[in-house]
């Protein structure tokens, strides 16, 4: 009896999914890495070129002052500090969005992800331009908005499709609510004017 039930037990199998990714060439992977890290590479290259040029005309301590003083000033001034902070968040959001798309398997059957064209700050967070490849539509991204919000450390995420081309969608990462700022708070009621005393005329008796 055991010999008859053993094959039946081992014959049972649960359904499972095998996910494979295509093998891309090294030049293609290197080109993709350079495109994704273009902002970081541009900043590093610009810094190295500036340092190389300054050290040829100034001593080392002078070159350090020329580069260090403007950097510290930009971080100390509130306006420039907020500008740099928002730009850094825009780049970070683009990288985090790609990580979410990879983990959630938002790709076509050949394993190609949507192309993240650009990202920029907005008054409420960041906006990313996403170009959908063949086999991907906006619904694939819309059903993962909750994961995008949590993956980007934001409070919400929204998607909108451009009218001219449905393959180009805009992903808005919401970090702050503009209606919760000081400008949106209800104004204090204006003080009421003091009530004037009402004077009643006192009737006088005739002949008094």
GROMACS .gro file of C-alpha atoms in nm:
model
  208
    1UNK     CA    1   0.000   0.000   0.000
    2UNK     CA    2   0.285   0.234   0.077
    3UNK     CA    3   0.443   0.160  -0.259
    4UNK     CA    4   0.122   0.263  -0.436
    5UNK     CA    5   0.066   0.588  -0.248
    6UNK     CA    6   0.426   0.705  -0.268
    7UNK     CA    7   0.425   0.776  -0.644
    8UNK     CA    8   0.095   0.964  -0.612
    9UNK     CA    9   0.235   1.178  -0.334
   10UNK     CA   10   0.546   1.271  -0.530
   11UNK     CA   11   0.344   1.326  -0.849
   12UNK     CA   12   0.162   1.622  -0.694
   13UNK     CA   13   0.312   1.957  -0.778
   14UNK     CA   14   0.213   2.313  -0.700
   15UNK     CA   15   0.203   2.574  -0.978
   16UNK     CA   16   0.498   2.809  -0.978
   17UNK     CA   17   0.629   3.088  -1.197
   18UNK     CA   18   0.977   3.107  -1.342
   19UNK     CA   19   1.098   3.460  -1.411
   20UNK     CA   20   1.392   3.498  -1.644
   21UNK     CA   21   1.570   3.810  -1.758
   22UNK     CA   22   1.741   3.836  -2.096
   23UNK     CA   23   2.117   3.833  -2.105
   24UNK     CA   24   2.230   4.176  -2.221
   25UNK     CA   25   2.574   4.253  -2.350
   26UNK     CA   26   2.824   4.439  -2.137
   27UNK     CA   27   2.825   4.750  -2.360
   28UNK     CA   28   2.446   4.774  -2.330
   29UNK     CA   29   2.458   4.740  -1.951
   30UNK     CA   30   2.739   4.995  -1.930
   31UNK     CA   31   2.544   5.241  -2.146
   32UNK     CA   32   2.237   5.198  -1.926
   33UNK     CA   33   2.443   5.257  -1.612
   34UNK     CA   34   2.595   5.575  -1.757
   35UNK     CA   35   2.253   5.707  -1.854
   36UNK     CA   36   2.105   5.636  -1.511
   37UNK     CA   37   2.401   5.790  -1.327
   38UNK     CA   38   2.446   6.085  -1.562
   39UNK     CA   39   2.386   6.348  -1.294
   40UNK     CA   40   2.634   6.200  -1.047
   41UNK     CA   41   2.893   6.149  -1.321
   42UNK     CA   42   2.851   6.507  -1.445
   43UNK     CA   43   2.900   6.648  -1.094
   44UNK     CA   44   3.211   6.436  -1.030
   45UNK     CA   45   3.366   6.518  -1.369
   46UNK     CA   46   3.296   6.890  -1.327
   47UNK     CA   47   3.453   6.886  -0.980
   48UNK     CA   48   3.764   6.703  -1.100
   49UNK     CA   49   3.808   6.937  -1.397
   50UNK     CA   50   3.767   7.244  -1.177
   51UNK     CA   51   4.017   7.107  -0.924
   52UNK     CA   52   4.268   7.021  -1.197
   53UNK     CA   53   4.244   7.368  -1.352
   54UNK     CA   54   4.266   7.551  -1.019
   55UNK     CA   55   4.567   7.353  -0.896
   56UNK     CA   56   4.755   7.454  -1.211
   57UNK     CA   57   4.709   7.826  -1.138
   58UNK     CA   58   4.681   7.831  -0.758
   59UNK     CA   59   4.837   7.647  -0.466
   60UNK     CA   60   4.648   7.357  -0.317
   61UNK     CA   61   4.510   7.556  -0.025
   62UNK     CA   62   4.395   7.830  -0.264
   63UNK     CA   63   4.215   7.581  -0.487
   64UNK     CA   64   4.051   7.434  -0.178
   65UNK     CA   65   3.927   7.776  -0.072
   66UNK     CA   66   3.793   7.858  -0.418
   67UNK     CA   67   3.591   7.537  -0.424
   68UNK     CA   68   3.508   7.510  -0.055
   69UNK     CA   69   3.385   7.862   0.019
   70UNK     CA   70   3.112   7.869  -0.250
   71UNK     CA   71   3.003   7.519  -0.152
   72UNK     CA   72   2.970   7.612   0.215
   73UNK     CA   73   2.795   7.935   0.123
   74UNK     CA   74   2.544   7.746  -0.093
   75UNK     CA   75   2.472   7.511   0.198
   76UNK     CA   76   2.445   7.795   0.448
   77UNK     CA   77   2.204   8.019   0.257
   78UNK     CA   78   1.847   7.887   0.302
   79UNK     CA   79   1.737   7.957  -0.056
   80UNK     CA   80   2.027   7.774  -0.221
   81UNK     CA   81   2.016   7.496   0.038
   82UNK     CA   82   1.651   7.427  -0.037
   83UNK     CA   83   1.725   7.434  -0.411
   84UNK     CA   84   2.004   7.178  -0.378
   85UNK     CA   85   1.797   6.963  -0.145
   86UNK     CA   86   1.507   6.948  -0.389
   87UNK     CA   87   1.739   6.866  -0.680
   88UNK     CA   88   1.900   6.584  -0.485
   89UNK     CA   89   1.556   6.446  -0.397
   90UNK     CA   90   1.457   6.455  -0.765
   91UNK     CA   91   1.757   6.240  -0.859
   92UNK     CA   92   1.699   6.007  -0.564
   93UNK     CA   93   1.332   5.967  -0.659
   94UNK     CA   94   1.427   5.859  -1.010
   95UNK     CA   95   1.659   5.590  -0.874
   96UNK     CA   96   1.407   5.472  -0.616
   97UNK     CA   97   1.131   5.457  -0.877
   98UNK     CA   98   1.342   5.231  -1.094
   99UNK     CA   99   1.411   5.004  -0.796
  100UNK     CA  100   1.038   4.976  -0.728
  101UNK     CA  101   0.967   4.891  -1.093
  102UNK     CA  102   1.231   4.617  -1.082
  103UNK     CA  103   1.103   4.466  -0.758
  104UNK     CA  104   0.738   4.481  -0.869
  105UNK     CA  105   0.824   4.336  -1.213
  106UNK     CA  106   0.675   4.629  -1.405
  107UNK     CA  107   0.829   4.527  -1.736
  108UNK     CA  108   0.736   4.358  -2.060
  109UNK     CA  109   0.784   3.991  -2.143
  110UNK     CA  110   1.138   4.050  -2.268
  111UNK     CA  111   1.237   4.202  -1.933
  112UNK     CA  112   1.266   4.566  -2.044
  113UNK     CA  113   1.174   4.832  -1.788
  114UNK     CA  114   1.007   5.164  -1.868
  115UNK     CA  115   1.254   5.438  -1.954
  116UNK     CA  116   1.281   5.710  -1.688
  117UNK     CA  117   1.350   6.016  -1.900
  118UNK     CA  118   1.374   6.299  -1.650
  119UNK     CA  119   1.276   6.410  -1.301
  120UNK     CA  120   1.234   6.754  -1.153
  121UNK     CA  121   1.107   6.907  -0.829
  122UNK     CA  122   0.749   7.028  -0.792
  123UNK     CA  123   0.582   7.234  -0.518
  124UNK     CA  124   0.455   6.912  -0.358
  125UNK     CA  125   0.740   6.670  -0.433
  126UNK     CA  126   0.890   6.540  -0.756
  127UNK     CA  127   0.766   6.455  -1.106
  128UNK     CA  128   0.920   6.184  -1.323
  129UNK     CA  129   0.867   6.150  -1.698
  130UNK     CA  130   0.831   5.780  -1.784
  131UNK     CA  131   0.835   5.638  -2.138
  132UNK     CA  132   0.651   5.307  -2.156
  133UNK     CA  133   0.794   5.034  -2.374
  134UNK     CA  134   0.588   4.803  -2.594
  135UNK     CA  135   0.385   4.568  -2.376
  136UNK     CA  136   0.349   4.810  -2.081
  137UNK     CA  137   0.066   5.054  -2.020
  138UNK     CA  138  -0.022   5.308  -1.756
  139UNK     CA  139  -0.236   5.058  -1.565
  140UNK     CA  140   0.074   4.853  -1.485
  141UNK     CA  141   0.221   5.152  -1.304
  142UNK     CA  142  -0.109   5.267  -1.155
  143UNK     CA  143  -0.164   4.941  -0.969
  144UNK     CA  144   0.176   4.988  -0.799
  145UNK     CA  145   0.136   5.349  -0.685
  146UNK     CA  146   0.125   5.247  -0.318
  147UNK     CA  147   0.457   5.066  -0.355
  148UNK     CA  148   0.604   5.365  -0.538
  149UNK     CA  149   0.501   5.599  -0.257
  150UNK     CA  150   0.654   5.379   0.011
  151UNK     CA  151   0.965   5.306  -0.195
  152UNK     CA  152   1.027   5.679  -0.250
  153UNK     CA  153   0.965   5.761   0.120
  154UNK     CA  154   0.668   5.977   0.022
  155UNK     CA  155   0.311   6.015   0.141
  156UNK     CA  156   0.142   5.946  -0.193
  157UNK     CA  157   0.203   5.886  -0.565
  158UNK     CA  158  -0.011   5.970  -0.866
  159UNK     CA  159   0.004   5.906  -1.238
  160UNK     CA  160  -0.124   6.103  -1.535
  161UNK     CA  161  -0.111   6.013  -1.904
  162UNK     CA  162  -0.020   6.278  -2.159
  163UNK     CA  163  -0.285   6.353  -2.420
  164UNK     CA  164  -0.053   6.356  -2.719
  165UNK     CA  165   0.111   6.018  -2.653
  166UNK     CA  166  -0.022   5.753  -2.417
  167UNK     CA  167   0.321   5.592  -2.396
  168UNK     CA  168   0.447   5.896  -2.202
  169UNK     CA  169   0.318   5.912  -1.844
  170UNK     CA  170   0.395   6.145  -1.556
  171UNK     CA  171   0.449   5.999  -1.210
  172UNK     CA  172   0.406   6.256  -0.932
  173UNK     CA  173   0.559   6.169  -0.596
  174UNK     CA  174   0.376   6.365  -0.326
  175UNK     CA  175   0.585   6.453  -0.021
  176UNK     CA  176   0.396   6.748   0.123
  177UNK     CA  177   0.046   6.889   0.113
  178UNK     CA  178   0.039   7.252  -0.003
  179UNK     CA  179  -0.291   7.302   0.179
  180UNK     CA  180  -0.135   7.222   0.517
  181UNK     CA  181   0.106   7.517   0.519
  182UNK     CA  182   0.069   7.840   0.710
  183UNK     CA  183  -0.103   8.004   0.414
  184UNK     CA  184  -0.385   7.751   0.424
  185UNK     CA  185  -0.463   7.795   0.792
  186UNK     CA  186  -0.783   7.982   0.858
  187UNK     CA  187  -0.722   8.342   0.942
  188UNK     CA  188  -0.802   8.460   1.288
  189UNK     CA  189  -1.140   8.629   1.304
  190UNK     CA  190  -1.123   9.004   1.298
  191UNK     CA  191  -1.203   9.167   1.631
  192UNK     CA  192  -1.555   9.289   1.651
  193UNK     CA  193  -1.601   9.660   1.705
  194UNK     CA  194  -1.702   9.757   2.051
  195UNK     CA  195  -2.074   9.791   2.089
  196UNK     CA  196  -2.185  10.146   2.128
  197UNK     CA  197  -2.403  10.221   2.428
  198UNK     CA  198  -2.763  10.278   2.339
  199UNK     CA  199  -2.897  10.600   2.486
  200UNK     CA  200  -3.262  10.596   2.575
  201UNK     CA  201  -3.445  10.923   2.607
  202UNK     CA  202  -3.605  10.976   2.945
  203UNK     CA  203  -3.952  11.129   2.918
  204UNK     CA  204  -3.991  11.447   3.118
  205UNK     CA  205  -4.305  11.554   3.294
  206UNK     CA  206  -4.478  11.865   3.184
  207UNK     CA  207  -4.445  12.154   3.419
  208UNK     CA  208  -4.141  12.006   3.591
   0.00000   0.00000   0.00000
